[in-house]
Coordinates of C-alpha atoms and ligand atoms in Angstrom, one line a residue:
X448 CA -62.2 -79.9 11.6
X449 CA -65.4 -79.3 10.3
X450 CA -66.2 -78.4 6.6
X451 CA -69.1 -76.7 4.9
X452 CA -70.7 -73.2 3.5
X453 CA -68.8 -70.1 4.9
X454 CA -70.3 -67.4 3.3
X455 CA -73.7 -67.7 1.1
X456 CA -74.6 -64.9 -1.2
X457 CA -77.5 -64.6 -3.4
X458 CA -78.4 -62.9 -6.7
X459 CA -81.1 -61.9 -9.4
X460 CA -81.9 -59.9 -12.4
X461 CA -83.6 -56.7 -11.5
X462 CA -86.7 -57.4 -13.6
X463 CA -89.4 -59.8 -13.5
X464 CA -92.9 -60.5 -15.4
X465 CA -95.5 -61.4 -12.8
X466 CA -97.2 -64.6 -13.2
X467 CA -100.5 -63.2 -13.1
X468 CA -99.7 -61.1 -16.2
X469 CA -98.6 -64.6 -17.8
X470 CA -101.8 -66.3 -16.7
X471 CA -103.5 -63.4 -18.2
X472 CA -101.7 -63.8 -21.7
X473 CA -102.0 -67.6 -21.8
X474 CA -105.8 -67.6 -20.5
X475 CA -104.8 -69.4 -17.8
X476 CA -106.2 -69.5 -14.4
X477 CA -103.7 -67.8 -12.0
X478 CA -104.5 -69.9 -9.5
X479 CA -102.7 -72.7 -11.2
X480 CA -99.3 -71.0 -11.1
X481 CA -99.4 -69.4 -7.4
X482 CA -101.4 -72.5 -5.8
X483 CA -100.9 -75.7 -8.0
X484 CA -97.2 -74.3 -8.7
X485 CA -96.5 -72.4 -5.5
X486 CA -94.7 -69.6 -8.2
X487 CA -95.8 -65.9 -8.2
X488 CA -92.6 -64.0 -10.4
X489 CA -90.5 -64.9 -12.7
X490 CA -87.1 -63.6 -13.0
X491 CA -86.2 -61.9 -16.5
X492 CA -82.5 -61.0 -17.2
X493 CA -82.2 -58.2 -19.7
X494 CA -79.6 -58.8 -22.7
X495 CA -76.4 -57.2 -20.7
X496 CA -77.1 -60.0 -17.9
X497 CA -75.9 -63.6 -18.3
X498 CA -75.0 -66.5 -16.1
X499 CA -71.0 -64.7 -15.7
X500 CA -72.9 -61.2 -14.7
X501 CA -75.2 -63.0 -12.4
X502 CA -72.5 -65.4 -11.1
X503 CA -70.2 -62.3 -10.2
X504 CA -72.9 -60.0 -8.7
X505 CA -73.3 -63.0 -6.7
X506 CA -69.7 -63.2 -5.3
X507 CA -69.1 -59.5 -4.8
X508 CA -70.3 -59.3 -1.5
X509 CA -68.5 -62.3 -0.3
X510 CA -65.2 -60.8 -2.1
X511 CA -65.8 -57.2 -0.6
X512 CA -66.0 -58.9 2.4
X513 CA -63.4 -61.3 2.3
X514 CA -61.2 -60.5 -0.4
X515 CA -59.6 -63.3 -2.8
X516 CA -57.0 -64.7 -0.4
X517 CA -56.7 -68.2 -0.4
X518 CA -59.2 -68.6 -2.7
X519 CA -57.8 -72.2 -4.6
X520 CA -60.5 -72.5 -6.8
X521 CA -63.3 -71.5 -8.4
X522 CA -65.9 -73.8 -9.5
X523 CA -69.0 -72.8 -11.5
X524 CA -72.1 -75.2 -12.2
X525 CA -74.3 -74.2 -14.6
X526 CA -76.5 -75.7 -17.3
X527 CA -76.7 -72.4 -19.5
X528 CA -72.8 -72.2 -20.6
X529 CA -72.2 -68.8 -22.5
X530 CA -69.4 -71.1 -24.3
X531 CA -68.4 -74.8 -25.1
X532 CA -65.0 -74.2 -24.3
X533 CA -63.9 -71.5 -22.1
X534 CA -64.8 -71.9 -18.3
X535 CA -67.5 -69.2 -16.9
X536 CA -65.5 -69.2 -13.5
X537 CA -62.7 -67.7 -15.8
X538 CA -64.4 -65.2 -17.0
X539 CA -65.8 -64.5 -13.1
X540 CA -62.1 -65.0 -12.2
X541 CA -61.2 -62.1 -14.0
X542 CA -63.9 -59.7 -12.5
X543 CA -63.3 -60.7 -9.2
X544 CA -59.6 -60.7 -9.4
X545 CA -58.9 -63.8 -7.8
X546 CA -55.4 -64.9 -7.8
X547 CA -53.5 -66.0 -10.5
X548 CA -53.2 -69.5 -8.6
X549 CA -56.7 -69.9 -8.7
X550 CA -57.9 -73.2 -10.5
X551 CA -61.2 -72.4 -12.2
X552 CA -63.2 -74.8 -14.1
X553 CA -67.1 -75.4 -14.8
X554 CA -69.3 -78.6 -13.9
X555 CA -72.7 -79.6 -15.4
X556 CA -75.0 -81.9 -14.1
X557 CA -78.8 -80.1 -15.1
X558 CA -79.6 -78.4 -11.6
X559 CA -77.7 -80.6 -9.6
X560 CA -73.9 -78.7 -11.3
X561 CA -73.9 -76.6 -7.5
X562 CA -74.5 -79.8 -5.3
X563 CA -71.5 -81.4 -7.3
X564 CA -69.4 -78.8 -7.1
X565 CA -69.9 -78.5 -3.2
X566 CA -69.1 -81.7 -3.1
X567 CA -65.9 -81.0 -5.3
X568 CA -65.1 -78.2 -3.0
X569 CA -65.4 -80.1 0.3
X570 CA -63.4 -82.6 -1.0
X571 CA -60.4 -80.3 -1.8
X572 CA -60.8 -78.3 1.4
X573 CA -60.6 -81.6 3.1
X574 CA -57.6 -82.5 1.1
X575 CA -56.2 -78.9 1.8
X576 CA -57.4 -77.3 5.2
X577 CA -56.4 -73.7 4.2
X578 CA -57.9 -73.7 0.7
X579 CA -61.1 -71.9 0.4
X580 CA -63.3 -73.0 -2.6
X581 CA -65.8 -70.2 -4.4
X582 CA -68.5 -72.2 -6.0
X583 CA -70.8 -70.5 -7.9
X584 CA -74.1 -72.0 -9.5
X585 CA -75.9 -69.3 -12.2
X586 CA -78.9 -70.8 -14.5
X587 CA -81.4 -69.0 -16.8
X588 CA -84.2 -71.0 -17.1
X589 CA -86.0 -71.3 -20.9
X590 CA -88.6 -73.1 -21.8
X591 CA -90.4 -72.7 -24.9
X592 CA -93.1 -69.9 -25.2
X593 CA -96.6 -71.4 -24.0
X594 CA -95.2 -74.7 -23.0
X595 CA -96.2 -76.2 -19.8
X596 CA -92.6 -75.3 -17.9
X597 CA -92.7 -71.5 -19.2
X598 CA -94.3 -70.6 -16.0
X599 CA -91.6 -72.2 -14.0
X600 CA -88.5 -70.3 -15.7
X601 CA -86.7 -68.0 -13.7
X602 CA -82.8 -67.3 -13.2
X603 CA -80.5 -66.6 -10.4
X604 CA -77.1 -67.7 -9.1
X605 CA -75.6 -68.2 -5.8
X606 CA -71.9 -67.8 -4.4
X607 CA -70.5 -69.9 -1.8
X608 CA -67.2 -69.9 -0.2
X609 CA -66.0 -73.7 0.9
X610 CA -63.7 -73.7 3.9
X611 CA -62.8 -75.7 6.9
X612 CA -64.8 -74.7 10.2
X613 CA -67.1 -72.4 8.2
X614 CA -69.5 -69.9 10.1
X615 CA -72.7 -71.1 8.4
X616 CA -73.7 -74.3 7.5
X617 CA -71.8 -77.9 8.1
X618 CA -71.5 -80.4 5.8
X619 CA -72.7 -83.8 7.4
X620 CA -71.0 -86.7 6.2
X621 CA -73.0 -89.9 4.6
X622 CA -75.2 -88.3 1.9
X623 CA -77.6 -90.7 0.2
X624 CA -77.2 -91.1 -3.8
X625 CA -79.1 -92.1 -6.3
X626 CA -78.0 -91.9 -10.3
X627 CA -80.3 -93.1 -13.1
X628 CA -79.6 -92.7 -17.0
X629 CA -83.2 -91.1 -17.7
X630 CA -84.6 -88.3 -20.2
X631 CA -87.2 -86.4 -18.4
X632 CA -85.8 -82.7 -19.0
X633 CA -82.7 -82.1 -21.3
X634 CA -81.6 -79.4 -23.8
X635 CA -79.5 -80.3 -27.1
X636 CA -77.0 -78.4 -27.3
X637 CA -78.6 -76.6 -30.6
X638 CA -81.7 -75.4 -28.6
X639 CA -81.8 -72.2 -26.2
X640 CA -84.9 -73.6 -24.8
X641 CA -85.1 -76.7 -22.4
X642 CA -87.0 -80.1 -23.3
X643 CA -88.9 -81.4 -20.8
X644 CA -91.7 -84.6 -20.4
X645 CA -92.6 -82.7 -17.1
X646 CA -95.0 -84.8 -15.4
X647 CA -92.5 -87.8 -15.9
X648 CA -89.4 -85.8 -14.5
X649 CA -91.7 -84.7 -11.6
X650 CA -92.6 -88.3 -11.1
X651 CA -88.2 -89.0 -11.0
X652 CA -88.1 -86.4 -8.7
X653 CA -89.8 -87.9 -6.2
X654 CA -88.9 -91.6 -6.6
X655 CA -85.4 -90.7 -6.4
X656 CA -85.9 -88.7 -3.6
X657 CA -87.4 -92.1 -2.0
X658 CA -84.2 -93.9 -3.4
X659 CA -81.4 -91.2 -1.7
X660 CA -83.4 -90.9 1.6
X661 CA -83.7 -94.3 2.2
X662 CA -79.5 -94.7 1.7
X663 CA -78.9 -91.5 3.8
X664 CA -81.1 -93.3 6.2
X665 CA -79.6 -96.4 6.3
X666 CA -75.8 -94.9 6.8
X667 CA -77.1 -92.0 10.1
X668 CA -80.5 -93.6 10.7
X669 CA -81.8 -89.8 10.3
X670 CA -85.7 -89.4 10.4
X671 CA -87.7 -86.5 9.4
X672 CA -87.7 -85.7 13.4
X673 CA -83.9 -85.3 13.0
X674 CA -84.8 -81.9 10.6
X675 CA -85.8 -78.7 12.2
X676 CA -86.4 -77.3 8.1
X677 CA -85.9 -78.9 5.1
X678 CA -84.7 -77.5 2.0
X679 CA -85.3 -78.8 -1.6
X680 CA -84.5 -78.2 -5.2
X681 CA -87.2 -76.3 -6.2
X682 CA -88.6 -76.1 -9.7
X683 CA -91.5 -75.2 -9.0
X684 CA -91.9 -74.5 -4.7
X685 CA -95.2 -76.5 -4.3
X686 CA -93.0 -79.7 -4.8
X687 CA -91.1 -79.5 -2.0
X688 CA -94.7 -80.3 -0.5
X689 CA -94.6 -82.9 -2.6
X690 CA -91.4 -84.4 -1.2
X691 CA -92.2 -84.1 2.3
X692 CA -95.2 -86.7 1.5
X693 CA -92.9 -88.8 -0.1
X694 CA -90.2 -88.7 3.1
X695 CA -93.2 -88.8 5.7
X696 CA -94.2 -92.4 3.8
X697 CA -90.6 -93.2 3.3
X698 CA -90.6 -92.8 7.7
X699 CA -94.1 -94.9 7.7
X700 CA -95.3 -92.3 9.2
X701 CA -98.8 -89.8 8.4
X702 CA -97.9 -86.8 6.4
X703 CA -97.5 -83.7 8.6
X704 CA -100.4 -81.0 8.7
X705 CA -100.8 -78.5 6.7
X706 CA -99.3 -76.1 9.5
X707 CA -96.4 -78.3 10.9
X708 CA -95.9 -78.9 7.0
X709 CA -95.7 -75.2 6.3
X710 CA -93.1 -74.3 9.0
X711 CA -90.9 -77.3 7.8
X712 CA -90.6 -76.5 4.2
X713 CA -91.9 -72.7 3.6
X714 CA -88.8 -70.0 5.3
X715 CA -86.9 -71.8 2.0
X716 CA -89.0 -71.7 -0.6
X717 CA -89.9 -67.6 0.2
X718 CA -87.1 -66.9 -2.8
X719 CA -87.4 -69.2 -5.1
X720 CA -91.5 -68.5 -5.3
X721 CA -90.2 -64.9 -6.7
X722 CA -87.5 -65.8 -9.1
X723 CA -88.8 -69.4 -10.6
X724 CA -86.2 -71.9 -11.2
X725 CA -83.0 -71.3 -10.8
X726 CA -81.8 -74.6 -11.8
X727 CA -78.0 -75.4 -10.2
X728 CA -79.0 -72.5 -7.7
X729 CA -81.9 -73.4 -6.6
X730 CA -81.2 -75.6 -3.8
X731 CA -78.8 -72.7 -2.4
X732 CA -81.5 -70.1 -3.0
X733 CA -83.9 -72.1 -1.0
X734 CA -81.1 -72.2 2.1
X735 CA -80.5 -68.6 1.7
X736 CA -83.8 -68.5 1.7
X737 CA -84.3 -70.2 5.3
X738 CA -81.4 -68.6 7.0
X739 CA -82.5 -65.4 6.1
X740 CA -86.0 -66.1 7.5
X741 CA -86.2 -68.8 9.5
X742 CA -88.6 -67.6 12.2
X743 CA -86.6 -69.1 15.1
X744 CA -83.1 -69.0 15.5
X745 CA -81.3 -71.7 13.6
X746 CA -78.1 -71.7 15.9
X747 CA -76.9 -75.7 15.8
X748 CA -79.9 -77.2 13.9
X749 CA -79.9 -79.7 11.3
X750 CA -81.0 -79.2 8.0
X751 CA -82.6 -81.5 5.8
X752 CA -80.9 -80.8 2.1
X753 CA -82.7 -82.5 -1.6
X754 CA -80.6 -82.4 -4.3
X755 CA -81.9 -83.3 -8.0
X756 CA -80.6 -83.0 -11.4
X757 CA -82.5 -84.1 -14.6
X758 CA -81.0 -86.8 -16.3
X759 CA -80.3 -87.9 -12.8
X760 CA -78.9 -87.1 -10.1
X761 CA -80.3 -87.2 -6.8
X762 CA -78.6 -86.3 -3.2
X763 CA -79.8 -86.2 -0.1
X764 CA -77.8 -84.7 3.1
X765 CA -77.6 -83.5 6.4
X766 CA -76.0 -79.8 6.9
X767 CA -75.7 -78.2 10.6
X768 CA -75.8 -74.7 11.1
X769 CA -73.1 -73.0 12.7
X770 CA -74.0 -71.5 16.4
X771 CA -73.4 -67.6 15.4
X772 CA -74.4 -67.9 11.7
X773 CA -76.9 -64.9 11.5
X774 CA -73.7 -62.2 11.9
X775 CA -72.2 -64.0 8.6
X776 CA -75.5 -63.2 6.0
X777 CA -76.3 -61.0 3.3
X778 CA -79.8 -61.1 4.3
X779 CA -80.4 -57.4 3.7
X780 CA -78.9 -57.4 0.3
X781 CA -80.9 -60.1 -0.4
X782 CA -83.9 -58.0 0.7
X783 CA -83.4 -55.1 -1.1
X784 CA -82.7 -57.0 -4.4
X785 CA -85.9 -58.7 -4.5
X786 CA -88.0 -55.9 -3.5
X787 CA -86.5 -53.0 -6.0
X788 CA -86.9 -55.1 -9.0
X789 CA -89.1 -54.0 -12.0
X790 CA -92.0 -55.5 -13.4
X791 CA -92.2 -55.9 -17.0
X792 CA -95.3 -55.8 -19.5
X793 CA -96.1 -59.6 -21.0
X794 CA -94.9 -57.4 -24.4
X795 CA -90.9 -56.5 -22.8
X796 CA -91.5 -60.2 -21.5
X797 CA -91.5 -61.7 -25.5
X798 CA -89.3 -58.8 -26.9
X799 CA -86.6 -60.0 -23.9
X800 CA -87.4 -63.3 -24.9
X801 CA -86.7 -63.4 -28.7
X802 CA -83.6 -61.3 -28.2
X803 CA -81.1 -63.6 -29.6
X804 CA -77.4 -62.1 -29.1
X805 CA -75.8 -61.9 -32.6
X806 CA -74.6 -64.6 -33.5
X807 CA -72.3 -63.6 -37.1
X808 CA -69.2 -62.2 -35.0
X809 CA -70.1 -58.6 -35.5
X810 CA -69.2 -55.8 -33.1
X811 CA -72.1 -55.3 -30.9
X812 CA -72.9 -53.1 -28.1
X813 CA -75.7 -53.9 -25.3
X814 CA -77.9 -51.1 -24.0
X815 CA -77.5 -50.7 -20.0
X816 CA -80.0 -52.2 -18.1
X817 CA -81.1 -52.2 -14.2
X818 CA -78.9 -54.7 -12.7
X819 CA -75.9 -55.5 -10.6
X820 CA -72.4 -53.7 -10.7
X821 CA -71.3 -56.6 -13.8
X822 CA -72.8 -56.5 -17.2
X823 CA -71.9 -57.8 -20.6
X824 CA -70.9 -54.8 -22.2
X825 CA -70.3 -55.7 -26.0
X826 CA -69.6 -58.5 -27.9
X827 CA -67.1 -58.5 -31.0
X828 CA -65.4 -61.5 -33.1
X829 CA -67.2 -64.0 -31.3
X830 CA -65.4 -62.6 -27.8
X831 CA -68.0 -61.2 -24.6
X832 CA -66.4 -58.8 -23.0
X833 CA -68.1 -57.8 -19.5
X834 CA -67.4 -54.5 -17.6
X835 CA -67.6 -53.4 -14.1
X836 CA -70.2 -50.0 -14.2
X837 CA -69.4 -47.2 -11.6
X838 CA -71.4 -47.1 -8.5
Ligands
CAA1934 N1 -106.0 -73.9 -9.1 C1 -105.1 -74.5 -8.3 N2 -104.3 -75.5 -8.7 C2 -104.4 -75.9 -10.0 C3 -105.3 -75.3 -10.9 C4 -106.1 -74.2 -10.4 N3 -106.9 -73.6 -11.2 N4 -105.1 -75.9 -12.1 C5 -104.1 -76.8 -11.9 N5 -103.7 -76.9 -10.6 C6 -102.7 -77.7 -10.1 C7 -102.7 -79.1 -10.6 O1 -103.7 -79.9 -9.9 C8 -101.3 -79.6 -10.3 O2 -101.1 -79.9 -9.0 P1 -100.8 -81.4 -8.5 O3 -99.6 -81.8 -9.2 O4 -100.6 -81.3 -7.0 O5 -102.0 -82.2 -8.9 C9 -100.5 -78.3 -10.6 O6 -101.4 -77.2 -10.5 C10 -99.9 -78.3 -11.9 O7 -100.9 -78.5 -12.9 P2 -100.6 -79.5 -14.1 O8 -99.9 -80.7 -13.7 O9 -101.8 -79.6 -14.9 O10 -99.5 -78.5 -14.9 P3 -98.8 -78.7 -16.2 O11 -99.0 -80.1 -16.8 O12 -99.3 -77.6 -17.1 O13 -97.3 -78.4 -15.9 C11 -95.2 -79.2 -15.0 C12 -96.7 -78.8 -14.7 C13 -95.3 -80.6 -15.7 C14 -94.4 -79.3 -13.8 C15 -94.6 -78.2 -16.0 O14 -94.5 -76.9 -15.3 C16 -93.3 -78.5 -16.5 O15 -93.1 -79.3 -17.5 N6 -92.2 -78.0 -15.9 C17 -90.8 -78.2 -16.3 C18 -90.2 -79.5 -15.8 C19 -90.1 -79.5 -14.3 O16 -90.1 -78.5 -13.6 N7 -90.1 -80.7 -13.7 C20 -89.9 -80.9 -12.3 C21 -89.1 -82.1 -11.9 S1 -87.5 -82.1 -12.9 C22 -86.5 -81.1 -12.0 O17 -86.7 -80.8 -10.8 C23 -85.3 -80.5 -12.7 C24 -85.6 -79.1 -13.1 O18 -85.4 -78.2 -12.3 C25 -86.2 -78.8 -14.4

C-alpha cells in the first residue's frame, strides 16, 4: 500500500492588485518585485472572502467529484484563524456536508500548518487504509502597508484528499527535519498584520533547508540527480532559486545553469508568482503548479518537496507521481481562475485593506463580490454565517 495526495485542488480570490501598480505607489522600481522577488500579482480577497470561503471553493471540485464518503477527517492549517476557538474545517464541514463522523480540527505551524497536516493525514490513513483525509491549507497574507513583506502578500488555499494508493502524488518515506525555537516572522495574536525580520527568516530559510536535506540525505542517500523538479515553499518564488544554490552546495557540487536551473524549479512557481504567498498553501500551490505544467510528462517521477514554517519548522521529502496522474487534475479550473480575475486600482487595494470586519457584535451584511460559489454572507452576535450563492 502506498499513501499520498489523491486529489489536489487549488483556489484564489477573484481580484488582484498588480505589482507594477504597487511599485508605482511605493516609488519603487518594479524590477525589484518581478526580478529580485520573482512576484508579479498579488492576490486580494474582498470582505465576503475569508480562509473558510477560500478553503471550501477549494474542496468543491474534489467533493463534486468524489463526494464526502469516507471522508474521516478534515484537517485545516492555517495561520489566519477566523476564530480562537471553533475549528475552520467545521465550518467547511458544514458547507461541504461531510459526514457527521467526520473529525475536524485545525493545525498551526506559520506556513508549514498544510505539511503537518499531510503528515497527520498519512499517518491516520496508514493507521486506517479506508479512511480518506481532506486537508485543507487557506492563508491571507498581511503585512503592514509599505513594509518590506507588503509586496510578498497574497492568499490562497489548497484541498487535498489523503488516501491509500492515491492517483497523484506518493508520499516517500524518510523526510528530513529540522525544528528551531526562532523569531524571524510571527504575528501576536492582537495584530492583523504579520511581523517579520525578513532578511533574517530568509537567512533560516535556507540554513534549515541545509539542515533537513542533509537528514533526508543521510536516511535515502537522495541527490539533487534523484529530482526531476523540485518544489518549495514559496514566499516570494525567486527563493526557490535560492534554495537550489544552497542543495547544489549541500551535493558539493556547481550550481546548475541558469537554464537547467529554470526547468528544475520554474513549472511550480508559475502560481504562486500570481497570487504571492499563500503561506500553509504555498508548497501545494507550487505542486499544483508543476503538475499542471510540467512540460514533460511527470508519470513515475520523483519530486523534490521544501517545507518551511517561521518560527521553525523545516521538512524536506521525496513524493512520486502516480503513472496516470494527469486524468486526476483540475488543471483547467485552475486556468480559468487565474486568468478571469480582476485587477484592482492601488485606491480599492487600501480601501480592501483597511476594511476591518465589525468587530462590536452588530448585525452586518457583506456586499457580494466576484468569487467562488462560498462567501461570508453576514455576521451577527459575534457568529459568521457563510452561504452557498446560486450558480
Ligand atoms: N532590480 C532587480 N532586483 C532588485 C532590484 C532591482 N531594481 N532591487 C532589489 N533587487 C533584488 C535584491 O538584490 C534582492 O535580491 P537578492 O536577495 O538575490 O540580493 C531582492 O531584490 C530583494 O531586495 P531586498 O532584499 O532589498 O528587499 P527587501 O529588504 O525590501 O525585502 C524581504 C525582501 C526581506 C524578503 C521582504 O519582502 C520581507 O520581509 N518579506 C516577508 C518575510 C519573508 O517572506 N521571509 C522569507 C523567509 S520566511 C518564510 O518563508 C515564511 C513565510 O512564508 C513568511
Amino acid at each position: 500500500m502506498t499513501i499520498g495526495i489523491h486529489r489536489l485542488s487549488f483556489h484564489t480570490p477573484a481580484y488582484y492588485l498588480d505589482l507594477d501598480t504597487l511599485a508605482q505607489a511605493r516609488g519603487a522600481d518594479p524590477a525589484k518585485f518581478h526580478v529580485g522577488l520573482g512576484q508579479d500579482r498579488m492576490a486580494i480577497p474582498p470582505p465576503d472572502q475569508d480562509i473558510v470561503t477560500l478553503a471550501a471553493n477549494a474542496a468543491l471540485p474534489i467533493l463534486d467529484e468524489l463526494g464526502p464518503d469516507h471522508i474521516d477527517w478534515c484537517l485545516f492549517a492555517t495561520e489566519s484563524g477566523v476564530d480562537q476557538s471553533k475549528a475552520a474545517a467545521l465550518f467547511c464541514h458544514g458547507l461541504l456536508g461531510l459526514p457527521a463522523s467526520c473529525r475536524c480540527a485545525e493545525i498551526k505551524e506559520a506556513c508549514y500548518g498544510g505539511t503537518a497536516a499531510l503528515r497527520l493525514a498519512a499517518a491516520i490513513v496508514a493507521a486506517s487504509p479506508a479512511s480518506r483525509v481532506l486537508v485543507l491549507a487557506s492563508d491571507i497574507a498581511r503585512y503592514d502597508l509599505a513594509s518590506p513583506g507588503e509586496p510578498t502578500q497574497g492568499a490562497g488555499a489548497v484541498a487535498m484528499l489523503v488516501a491509500a494508493d492515491p492517483d497523484l502524488l506518493v508520499l516517500e518515506p524518510s523526510p528530513g527535519v529540522h525544528c528551531e525555537d526562532i523569531m524571524d516572522f510571527w504575528r501576536p495574536n492582537y495584530r492583523t498584520e504579520a511581523l517579520a525580520e525578513g532578511h533574517y527568516s530568509t537567512r533560516m530559510y535556507l540554513t534549515t533547508l541545509a539542515e533537513a536535506y542533509k537528514a533526508h540525505q543521510a536516511a535515502t542517500g537522495h541527490t539533487l540527480a534523484t529530482f526531476a523538479h523540485l518544489a518549495c515553499h514559496m514566499p516570494f518564488t525567486r527563493i526557490a532559486w535560492k534554495a537550489l544554490a544552497r542543495l547544489a552546495r549541500a551535493d558539493g557540487i556547481p550550481e546548475p545553469p541558469p537554464d537547467a536551473a529554470e526547468a528544475l524549479l520554474a513549472p511550480a512557481t508559475l502560481y504562486n508568482r500570481l497570487t504571492g504567498n499563500t503561506y500553509a498553501a504555498c508548497l501545494y500551490e507550487g505542486l499544483a503548479s508543476l503538475l499542471d505544467h510540467a512540460p514533460a510528462p511527470l508519470d513515475g517521477k520523483t519530486i523534490g518537496c521544501f517545507s518551511y514554517g517561521s518560527g521553525c519548522m523545516a521538512e524536506f521529502y521525496a513524493a512520486t507521481v502516480v503513472p496516470g496522474y494527469a486524468a486526476h487534475l483540475y488543471t483547467p479550473l485552475h486556468r480559468h481562475l487565474l486568468a478571469d480575475r480582476v485587477p484592482l486600482t492601488y485606491r480599492q487595494y487600501e480601501d480592501i485593506f483597511q476594511y476591518g470586519i465589525p468587530t462590536d457584535g452588530a448585525d452586518h451584511i457583506f456586499a457580494p463580490y466576484r468569487g467562488g460559489p462560498f462567501r461570508l454572507a453576514t455576521l451577527s452576535a459575534h457568529k459568521r454565517r457563510y452561504e452557498r450563492r446560486d450558480p
